[in-house]
Structures are given as C-alpha cells and as structure tokens.
C-alpha cells in the first residue's frame, strides 16, 4: 500500500505551502494586502499538517523529499517588484495545486479503504485549499495587466 | 443674522414628536435677507437634506430646509446651516496654477489644460493609458462622475479609477452585493417612522447624520417609541441615548455579531419559512455561530454577557427592525464580513423588505452613492458586473465604443492599489478631484512620499489650496455646490436636484466643464468618429445617464430635471413601473442575485477571492439572498509592549472630511477648533496625563500631537478625530489622525482599516502658559465626546 507515501507527499507539500506563504510575505512587505492574507492562508496549511498527523502515523508515512525539491525549483531567491510579485504568486499557485491534487488522490484512496476519518478530513481541508487557490488566482489576475504591460 | 436656532449649542433642535407622521420644522440661517431662494440639497453628509440657498446680490447669504422634502421635512443640521460660508471664503481658488521651479504659479486655463493633455498623450504613447489614474470624490454631482467614468473607461480605457468613497462607503456596496447581488439600499428612511426597534452598528448617527437622528429622537419622543441598541466602543451622543449600549473592543465586530446571531437562533426567533424560500446558506451560518456563546463573546469582545443578552432580547422580540451600519464597521477589521452579519440578522428573522424593516448600509458622503452608480469608483456604471461580458457589451453599445476599450479583465483598481502603483512608478499621472488624500488616506507619511515623487504628475482639482495641492503639479480651480447644477443621491436612494445659485469666483469652473474640456482637447471619439462625450451640460449628462441606468436596479429613466424641480427628492428606481419612485427594493422578495442581472458574483469574505461566473451559476441563487457566514479573525496589528494602546478614529458633529469647507465657517471652527486625544481616566492616570495636556501619539507609521480629553471611551483605547490637517494648524504641529493609521484594507471592499492601530501615548507638556488648567480641563472635558465646550446640557 502506497497511501503512506502520498500522505507524506501531502504533508510535505502543505508544509512547503505554508512556508511559501511566509516567503512571499517576506519578499513583498511593501504590498500592504499581501502580508495579512498570506499569514491567514499559511495558518490554514499549518492546521492541515497538524490535522493530518494521526493519519500520517496510522499509515506510517515517511518524510518525502519531493516538496523541498519543488520549493527550491520554484523560489529562486528573493524577488521584489511588480513582476516578481506575479512570479512568486504563480509559484505559490503551483504549489497549492500540488496540495490540491494530493488531497484528491488521498480521498480516492480513503474511500477505497473506507477510512471515514480521512474522508472527513478531506472534506474539511480541501475547500480551504481551493480558497487558497482562488485567492492566488484573483490576485494574479489583478496584478498581471499592470505588471506585464505598464510597469517598466 | 437670522436663525431658527443656534445649531452649535442646540444641535438637533426642539423635539417635534411624531403624531401619525414626522412633523415639518423648517430650519433656517441667513446672514442677510435673501432676494431669492434657489432649490438645492445639502452636501455635508450622506443624508442629502433638501435645502434652499438664499441669494442676495449674487452672493449666498444663507440656507433653509425644504419643508416639502421627504428626507428632512424642513430640518437642517449644524453643518448644513453653516457650511455654505465656505463658498464666500476669501481664499477660494480663482485661477489655475502650474508648478514652475518648484512653486505653484498662476496660469491660464489653456496653459493648464494643454499641459495636462500633452502629458496624457506622452504617457499613453510610452506606457499605455494604464499609467493614468483618477482619484475622485463623494462630493461631486452625478453628471460629473458619469462624464468622468466615460472618459476614463470609454475614452482612455484605464482601469485605474476610484473615489474617496473607497474610504467611506465601499463596504456598504460590498455588503449589499454579497447578500443581495447588487448595490442598492433596500430600505427607506420612512422605515424609521414605524419601526419598533433600531440597531446602530458602528454608526454615531447623532453626529454623522444629525437630521436623521432628529427623526429618531422625534420617534422616541412620540407614542410607541422604538427601542434602541447601539454598538460602539465610545460613549457617543448616539450611545448615550441607547436602551442597550454594547462597547466591543475595536476590531471584534464579527465576534460580537456572531454572538447576537447565536442568541437569536438559540431563542428560536428565526423565520424558517422565509429562510427556506428566499435565502441560501443558513446552515453554514448556524454552524459558524454555534460556538459563539455569550461567554466566548465576552472573552473576545469585552462585552459583558448580560449586555449581549439584553441586546439579543431586544432583537429577538422585534417585530420590525431598522439597522444602520457605518464606519465603525466599514473601516474596521473584517469590514464586509461584519456588515454582512447585520444583513444576516435581518434575513434569519425575515425582517426585510416589509415596511418598518430596513437595512441601511449607510454612506459617508452626500454623493458617494453617485460615485458608485456612475462607475467613477471601482465599479461599472449602472451596477453592471465587470465579470459579465454581456454587461460590458451593453455599455460598449451605449457608448458606441469597441468593447475592448472598456477595461473589464479584472475588478477596476481600488484606490489603495492605485496609490501603490503610483508608488511603484507604473502610474505616472494621477488626477485627484474634490478630495484631500494628504489628510484623509491612511499612513500619511507614505501618501506624502507617493504624491511628492517627482516622477508622478499630480493634478488636483479643488476649490481651495489643501495639504494635497501642496504636492500638485497642476491645480485646477473648481466651482462647488451652489455654483453649478447637478443631481445627487443620498444614502436612502433619494435623488435631489441641486441648482446653480451664484457664479463661481474668478475663473473657477464646474468639475463637469473641466472634464468636458479635457475630453474635447483629448479628442476622444466613438467608433464612428463622432465625439465620445455627446453632451455639453449637466442636463445633457443626466439624460445620457438615464439611458445607462435603464433596466438596472438604479433605474433613473422616469426622472428628469423638470420632475426633480419644485417638490421632494425622489427614490430610485423611478421608471415606467414606478413613476413616482419606490421606497423599498425587492418587494416581491426576488433579490438581485440572478446571474445575468447581479452586479457581482461574490467574493470570499476572508480573502476577497472572486467567484467565477460558473461557480456562481452553480449556486442557483435564482433571486434568493445569500446568508454568508464569517468566522472571527483577529486584527493584524494588536497592542503590545511597545505600542500598548488601541487608536481608533472618527468624526465630530461640527466638521466634515478634512474641514476644507467646515473649517471655513467661523462658528463651526470655534465649536471644534482643534484635534484632541480622548483617553480613559485609568490610562490617563497611569501615563500622568491630565485634561488639556498636550500629548504625543506614536504608531509604527508616524506621530501626531493634540491636547488630551479624559473619559467616555473604554480603557485601553484612545480616539482622535480625523478632520484636522495642517492647512490651518495653529502651531504647525502634526495633528492628523492618519499620520498613525494602518496601511491595510478589507479583503472584499478594499476599505482601509482606519478604526484600529496600535499606538503609544505620552505627555508632552502642560497646557500652554497663561491658560488656567481648570479652564483647559473644562474645555477638554466633554459633556459628551464631541460636545462643544459651551454645550448646554
């Protein structure tokens, strides 16, 4: 059974996502709306990691190195400015979608295993992942025209 | 000088208790006997009282309330009775100014407008129209906004247009969109005439809308007086009249309102039938508020359990309910989420639409409603939905422009983001009309830096030199109320015509004429090569607007200048179906939530993320209202060891905005001459501060200084009025509350969080030498928080 591996991938990806939100808060302190929202969205991922802990233990998940590799690829050093904000949000969006897909994969397995606890966790957490993605997309759409067309 | 009362000491006048209706009382103040009267409406708060301007020898000499007007039945408040004196002020701007070698110097209109056009063209050539932004007001007339909206959206094609309405009423619009699908006040002031219960949430109505408060005082003085619940951290005039006054810690509105919702549901006082037939989302609300027991609410908000229960008891037993909401919600933490919870109180109790049941998501300014309707702010004209291509196509047909000219790829840029783009340098020209951001925006040190940057070309259109014109490259002298004709719509959807009574001073021009001149010089054309703007005067603009409003919630097609002349103002929609206007929207319980009709597909209340059209359609709202729940989230900045106190800001009864007008009335000025820092006696004692001491308030953004006032506020919180800037500062000290405020905003409405920030306070000096401390303390120790020193009580 490989559910443990996937739970490790999800936990690692949620951890990476929380870090990513912290990273863009740090990179873009002069964007007044980024800080609080990224703090809030980061707390959701942190809470997901904690909520996943019993399942991680139950299915003997081992730590996955993959999310860290992904993080290294995505966030290539600190960036500031309007285009950098776009790129950072895009990278977080990719990571959030990684999390979303992991949740989908895991709930499929949970259903096959009749693990109602894990299914309930999915129903509680995945909508928040969707809301993270929705915010990222809204903010990217808002920023794109100015960053790509007007800004120097 | 003749006046029906001294409104400085007698703010609301004698009671005229209700009999079967609100009696008429005509308030008047003239300095000389007018030779004629001209119909207008008051522009010194969002109430928009009908008033006549008294004219003698081509000069304004006074005002009187219009007895026929449904809004005020003849009454006027102190700002209305005095504020007109600003028109006659000797320091009016009378000619354009251009900055040359660092100094603003007189110029002709041709020179000023040519410079603006030349800069516009150069910027567009190099950077596109996306490098041009407009920041307008809640003070102009509808015709001016609509013209500006067309120039910006259909001429230049820039998404960067907003008003200072972002600072005052953006959350009203957002909350109405989230719950009911579109902006548009549901209720009517006439609901106050018959309601049995009134709830004021973060709305110091007694100071903000003195005439509407007279209406409530007169109800309270008549038979079957309504009960009054007030939510406000300060002991305001409004709060002092309340049956129950809840004083939450700033930033905790959602927790408090969830607590009230919890108790209403626990009491079984919900209208199941209404909820099932006309709403969506009740179950989520029930689950969200379930943990918000009075005990938990008390822990978070500081409101004692007994007080919360007392307020809930009143709401539970209300057969009819009018709620009003303003800046204590709109400018505070979780603004839209909290405003929506007030809507939810009405929805779960089924107390909407029916006479006596109104939700008044208030406005701060007299024409803020028009900024929103016309699309001169971050909205589309006629409450159209930027995300709905059919709505944009309709606009394009109306304006005869290519649809792609009109920016609709994302929400129009909100004011705070416009300033951010200017800070980053991607907005290179900012045209500011009838507003003073160098005092009214949050975090003033930053705003000054942005406006003062040499690469930003700043145009300021105003009647006076202000803190903002100090940073302008071009200053355009504007005619103001009384010197131009136009319509305005109050917070209750009532449309008034305000006529030109006198000529503007010198070369000052109506804002409409300035915008029209810009359009002509820029040679904006429609698809067929004809001039884009097809009108030349206010009435022409109004007629064009009527077509734009056709079929939308704010339908003006049944109105005309002729119809608005002589009698009362009229509530929109006014069209073939409602030829005399209508007091209540949605009387068939069909809200504006149909996907093809709605103004917005909704947003996530915590993050502001937009729902897509398909997500919204999947909800199948079909005219049902949304009950949107919100979990309480703590404010971003909370007091700590370094900055141990909360600062909250607000207004005084005698002043409006940054005092550009009210500061030029001698009596209003004398009544409230200076800023102050209001502090609880415990905090004052700990800090060694006595009434009248000059104190310094510091935040992470900046510093302000003002004399201390003791009392009428909860411990741990200090208050400063936001009106006072530098233009007439007696000693040059920084005294603007916004030197201190936070640079952040509500995720949904994008309204800045003026109502809380962390500060520290310390004593600077005793009262100035020669002043008796007892007298100073007397002057600074208010009977009520914004009472004049000589108030008779």
PDB file of C-alpha atoms in Angstrom, chain B residues 305-417:
ATOM      1  CA  UNK B 305     -22.671  38.528  28.850  1.00  0.00           C
ATOM      2  CA  UNK B 306     -25.632  40.309  30.407  1.00  0.00           C
ATOM      3  CA  UNK B 307     -25.312  43.221  27.973  1.00  0.00           C
ATOM      4  CA  UNK B 308     -25.140  40.903  24.986  1.00  0.00           C
ATOM      5  CA  UNK B 309     -28.211  39.037  26.200  1.00  0.00           C
ATOM      6  CA  UNK B 310     -30.074  42.288  26.764  1.00  0.00           C
ATOM      7  CA  UNK B 311     -29.335  43.376  23.189  1.00  0.00           C
ATOM      8  CA  UNK B 312     -30.301  39.972  21.814  1.00  0.00           C
ATOM      9  CA  UNK B 313     -33.571  40.028  23.779  1.00  0.00           C
ATOM     10  CA  UNK B 314     -34.499  43.243  22.019  1.00  0.00           C
ATOM     11  CA  UNK B 315     -33.606  41.837  18.603  1.00  0.00           C
ATOM     12  CA  UNK B 316     -35.461  38.609  19.328  1.00  0.00           C
ATOM     13  CA  UNK B 317     -38.662  40.395  20.277  1.00  0.00           C
ATOM     14  CA  UNK B 318     -38.509  42.962  17.459  1.00  0.00           C
ATOM     15  CA  UNK B 319     -41.482  42.767  15.133  1.00  0.00           C
ATOM     16  CA  UNK B 320     -39.867  45.326  12.890  1.00  0.00           C
ATOM     17  CA  UNK B 321     -36.229  46.336  12.772  1.00  0.00           C
ATOM     18  CA  UNK B 322     -34.151  49.034  11.145  1.00  0.00           C
ATOM     19  CA  UNK B 323     -30.391  48.601  11.266  1.00  0.00           C
ATOM     20  CA  UNK B 324     -27.897  51.225  10.256  1.00  0.00           C
ATOM     21  CA  UNK B 325     -24.250  50.478   9.705  1.00  0.00           C
ATOM     22  CA  UNK B 326     -21.334  52.807   9.151  1.00  0.00           C
ATOM     23  CA  UNK B 327     -17.652  53.397   9.678  1.00  0.00           C
ATOM     24  CA  UNK B 328     -17.303  51.527  12.967  1.00  0.00           C
ATOM     25  CA  UNK B 329     -17.920  48.511  10.775  1.00  0.00           C
ATOM     26  CA  UNK B 330     -16.771  49.684   7.353  1.00  0.00           C
ATOM     27  CA  UNK B 331     -13.385  50.966   8.478  1.00  0.00           C
ATOM     28  CA  UNK B 332     -12.688  48.185  10.911  1.00  0.00           C
ATOM     29  CA  UNK B 333     -11.447  44.643  10.942  1.00  0.00           C
ATOM     30  CA  UNK B 334     -13.425  42.218   8.720  1.00  0.00           C
ATOM     31  CA  UNK B 335     -15.479  45.112   7.402  1.00  0.00           C
ATOM     32  CA  UNK B 336     -17.563  43.369   4.771  1.00  0.00           C
ATOM     33  CA  UNK B 337     -17.906  40.187   6.807  1.00  0.00           C
ATOM     34  CA  UNK B 338     -19.281  42.202   9.731  1.00  0.00           C
ATOM     35  CA  UNK B 339     -21.625  44.319   7.589  1.00  0.00           C
ATOM     36  CA  UNK B 340     -22.958  41.105   6.055  1.00  0.00           C
ATOM     37  CA  UNK B 341     -23.681  39.695   9.528  1.00  0.00           C
ATOM     38  CA  UNK B 342     -26.040  42.624  10.121  1.00  0.00           C
ATOM     39  CA  UNK B 343     -27.797  41.681   6.878  1.00  0.00           C
ATOM     40  CA  UNK B 344     -27.947  38.148   8.267  1.00  0.00           C
ATOM     41  CA  UNK B 345     -29.733  39.279  11.438  1.00  0.00           C
ATOM     42  CA  UNK B 346     -32.487  40.653   9.210  1.00  0.00           C
ATOM     43  CA  UNK B 347     -32.512  37.649   6.891  1.00  0.00           C
ATOM     44  CA  UNK B 348     -32.817  34.949   9.538  1.00  0.00           C
ATOM     45  CA  UNK B 349     -35.512  36.944  11.293  1.00  0.00           C
ATOM     46  CA  UNK B 350     -37.301  37.584   7.991  1.00  0.00           C
ATOM     47  CA  UNK B 351     -37.227  41.313   8.726  1.00  0.00           C
ATOM     48  CA  UNK B 352     -36.504  42.723   5.294  1.00  0.00           C
ATOM     49  CA  UNK B 353     -38.447  44.496   2.572  1.00  0.00           C
ATOM     50  CA  UNK B 354     -41.552  44.940   4.740  1.00  0.00           C
ATOM     51  CA  UNK B 355     -42.382  48.481   5.887  1.00  0.00           C
ATOM     52  CA  UNK B 356     -40.556  49.223   9.115  1.00  0.00           C
ATOM     53  CA  UNK B 357     -37.842  46.711   8.253  1.00  0.00           C
ATOM     54  CA  UNK B 358     -34.873  48.320   6.605  1.00  0.00           C
ATOM     55  CA  UNK B 359     -31.187  47.681   6.425  1.00  0.00           C
ATOM     56  CA  UNK B 360     -29.429  50.975   5.897  1.00  0.00           C
ATOM     57  CA  UNK B 361     -25.873  50.233   4.827  1.00  0.00           C
ATOM     58  CA  UNK B 362     -25.004  53.894   5.153  1.00  0.00           C
ATOM     59  CA  UNK B 363     -22.827  56.190   3.124  1.00  0.00           C
ATOM     60  CA  UNK B 364     -20.423  58.734   4.489  1.00  0.00           C
ATOM     61  CA  UNK B 365     -20.731  61.372   1.807  1.00  0.00           C
ATOM     62  CA  UNK B 366     -23.579  63.198   0.057  1.00  0.00           C
ATOM     63  CA  UNK B 367     -22.872  61.882  -3.426  1.00  0.00           C
ATOM     64  CA  UNK B 368     -20.998  58.672  -2.649  1.00  0.00           C
ATOM     65  CA  UNK B 369     -23.983  56.788  -3.992  1.00  0.00           C
ATOM     66  CA  UNK B 370     -23.493  58.508  -7.346  1.00  0.00           C
ATOM     67  CA  UNK B 371     -19.809  57.645  -7.497  1.00  0.00           C
ATOM     68  CA  UNK B 372     -20.869  54.013  -7.160  1.00  0.00           C
ATOM     69  CA  UNK B 373     -23.792  54.199  -9.583  1.00  0.00           C
ATOM     70  CA  UNK B 374     -21.881  56.025 -12.309  1.00  0.00           C
ATOM     71  CA  UNK B 375     -18.803  53.837 -12.144  1.00  0.00           C
ATOM     72  CA  UNK B 376     -16.444  56.664 -11.192  1.00  0.00           C
ATOM     73  CA  UNK B 377     -15.161  54.382  -8.468  1.00  0.00           C
ATOM     74  CA  UNK B 378     -14.142  50.751  -8.620  1.00  0.00           C
ATOM     75  CA  UNK B 379     -17.486  49.760 -10.098  1.00  0.00           C
ATOM     76  CA  UNK B 380     -19.040  49.632 -13.530  1.00  0.00           C
ATOM     77  CA  UNK B 381     -21.766  52.161 -14.499  1.00  0.00           C
ATOM     78  CA  UNK B 382     -25.319  51.196 -13.587  1.00  0.00           C
ATOM     79  CA  UNK B 383     -24.221  48.483 -11.142  1.00  0.00           C
ATOM     80  CA  UNK B 384     -23.058  46.406 -14.091  1.00  0.00           C
ATOM     81  CA  UNK B 385     -20.894  43.395 -13.400  1.00  0.00           C
ATOM     82  CA  UNK B 386     -17.296  43.721 -14.629  1.00  0.00           C
ATOM     83  CA  UNK B 387     -17.134  39.941 -14.836  1.00  0.00           C
ATOM     84  CA  UNK B 388     -20.180  39.637 -17.076  1.00  0.00           C
ATOM     85  CA  UNK B 389     -19.235  40.184 -20.752  1.00  0.00           C
ATOM     86  CA  UNK B 390     -22.866  40.888 -21.657  1.00  0.00           C
ATOM     87  CA  UNK B 391     -22.936  43.814 -19.257  1.00  0.00           C
ATOM     88  CA  UNK B 392     -19.764  45.253 -20.755  1.00  0.00           C
ATOM     89  CA  UNK B 393     -21.112  44.741 -24.291  1.00  0.00           C
ATOM     90  CA  UNK B 394     -24.188  46.695 -23.275  1.00  0.00           C
ATOM     91  CA  UNK B 395     -22.003  49.574 -22.100  1.00  0.00           C
ATOM     92  CA  UNK B 396     -19.963  49.431 -25.300  1.00  0.00           C
ATOM     93  CA  UNK B 397     -23.149  49.699 -27.387  1.00  0.00           C
ATOM     94  CA  UNK B 398     -24.406  52.564 -25.263  1.00  0.00           C
ATOM     95  CA  UNK B 399     -21.144  54.474 -25.632  1.00  0.00           C
ATOM     96  CA  UNK B 400     -20.619  53.285 -29.215  1.00  0.00           C
ATOM     97  CA  UNK B 401     -17.089  52.117 -28.481  1.00  0.00           C
ATOM     98  CA  UNK B 402     -15.260  48.867 -29.089  1.00  0.00           C
ATOM     99  CA  UNK B 403     -15.872  46.555 -26.148  1.00  0.00           C
ATOM    100  CA  UNK B 404     -12.148  46.066 -25.685  1.00  0.00           C
ATOM    101  CA  UNK B 405     -11.630  49.733 -24.857  1.00  0.00           C
ATOM    102  CA  UNK B 406     -13.509  49.195 -21.606  1.00  0.00           C
ATOM    103  CA  UNK B 407     -11.232  47.603 -19.007  1.00  0.00           C
ATOM    104  CA  UNK B 408     -13.034  44.556 -17.671  1.00  0.00           C
ATOM    105  CA  UNK B 409     -10.348  41.918 -17.343  1.00  0.00           C
ATOM    106  CA  UNK B 410     -10.268  42.239 -13.570  1.00  0.00           C
ATOM    107  CA  UNK B 411     -12.041  44.386 -10.980  1.00  0.00           C
ATOM    108  CA  UNK B 412     -11.405  48.111 -11.509  1.00  0.00           C
ATOM    109  CA  UNK B 413      -8.370  49.138  -9.482  1.00  0.00           C
ATOM    110  CA  UNK B 414      -9.230  50.244  -5.971  1.00  0.00           C
ATOM    111  CA  UNK B 415      -7.790  53.456  -4.525  1.00  0.00           C
ATOM    112  CA  UNK B 416      -5.244  51.839  -2.263  1.00  0.00           C
ATOM    113  CA  UNK B 417      -3.856  49.878  -5.193  1.00  0.00           C
TER     114      UNK B 417
END
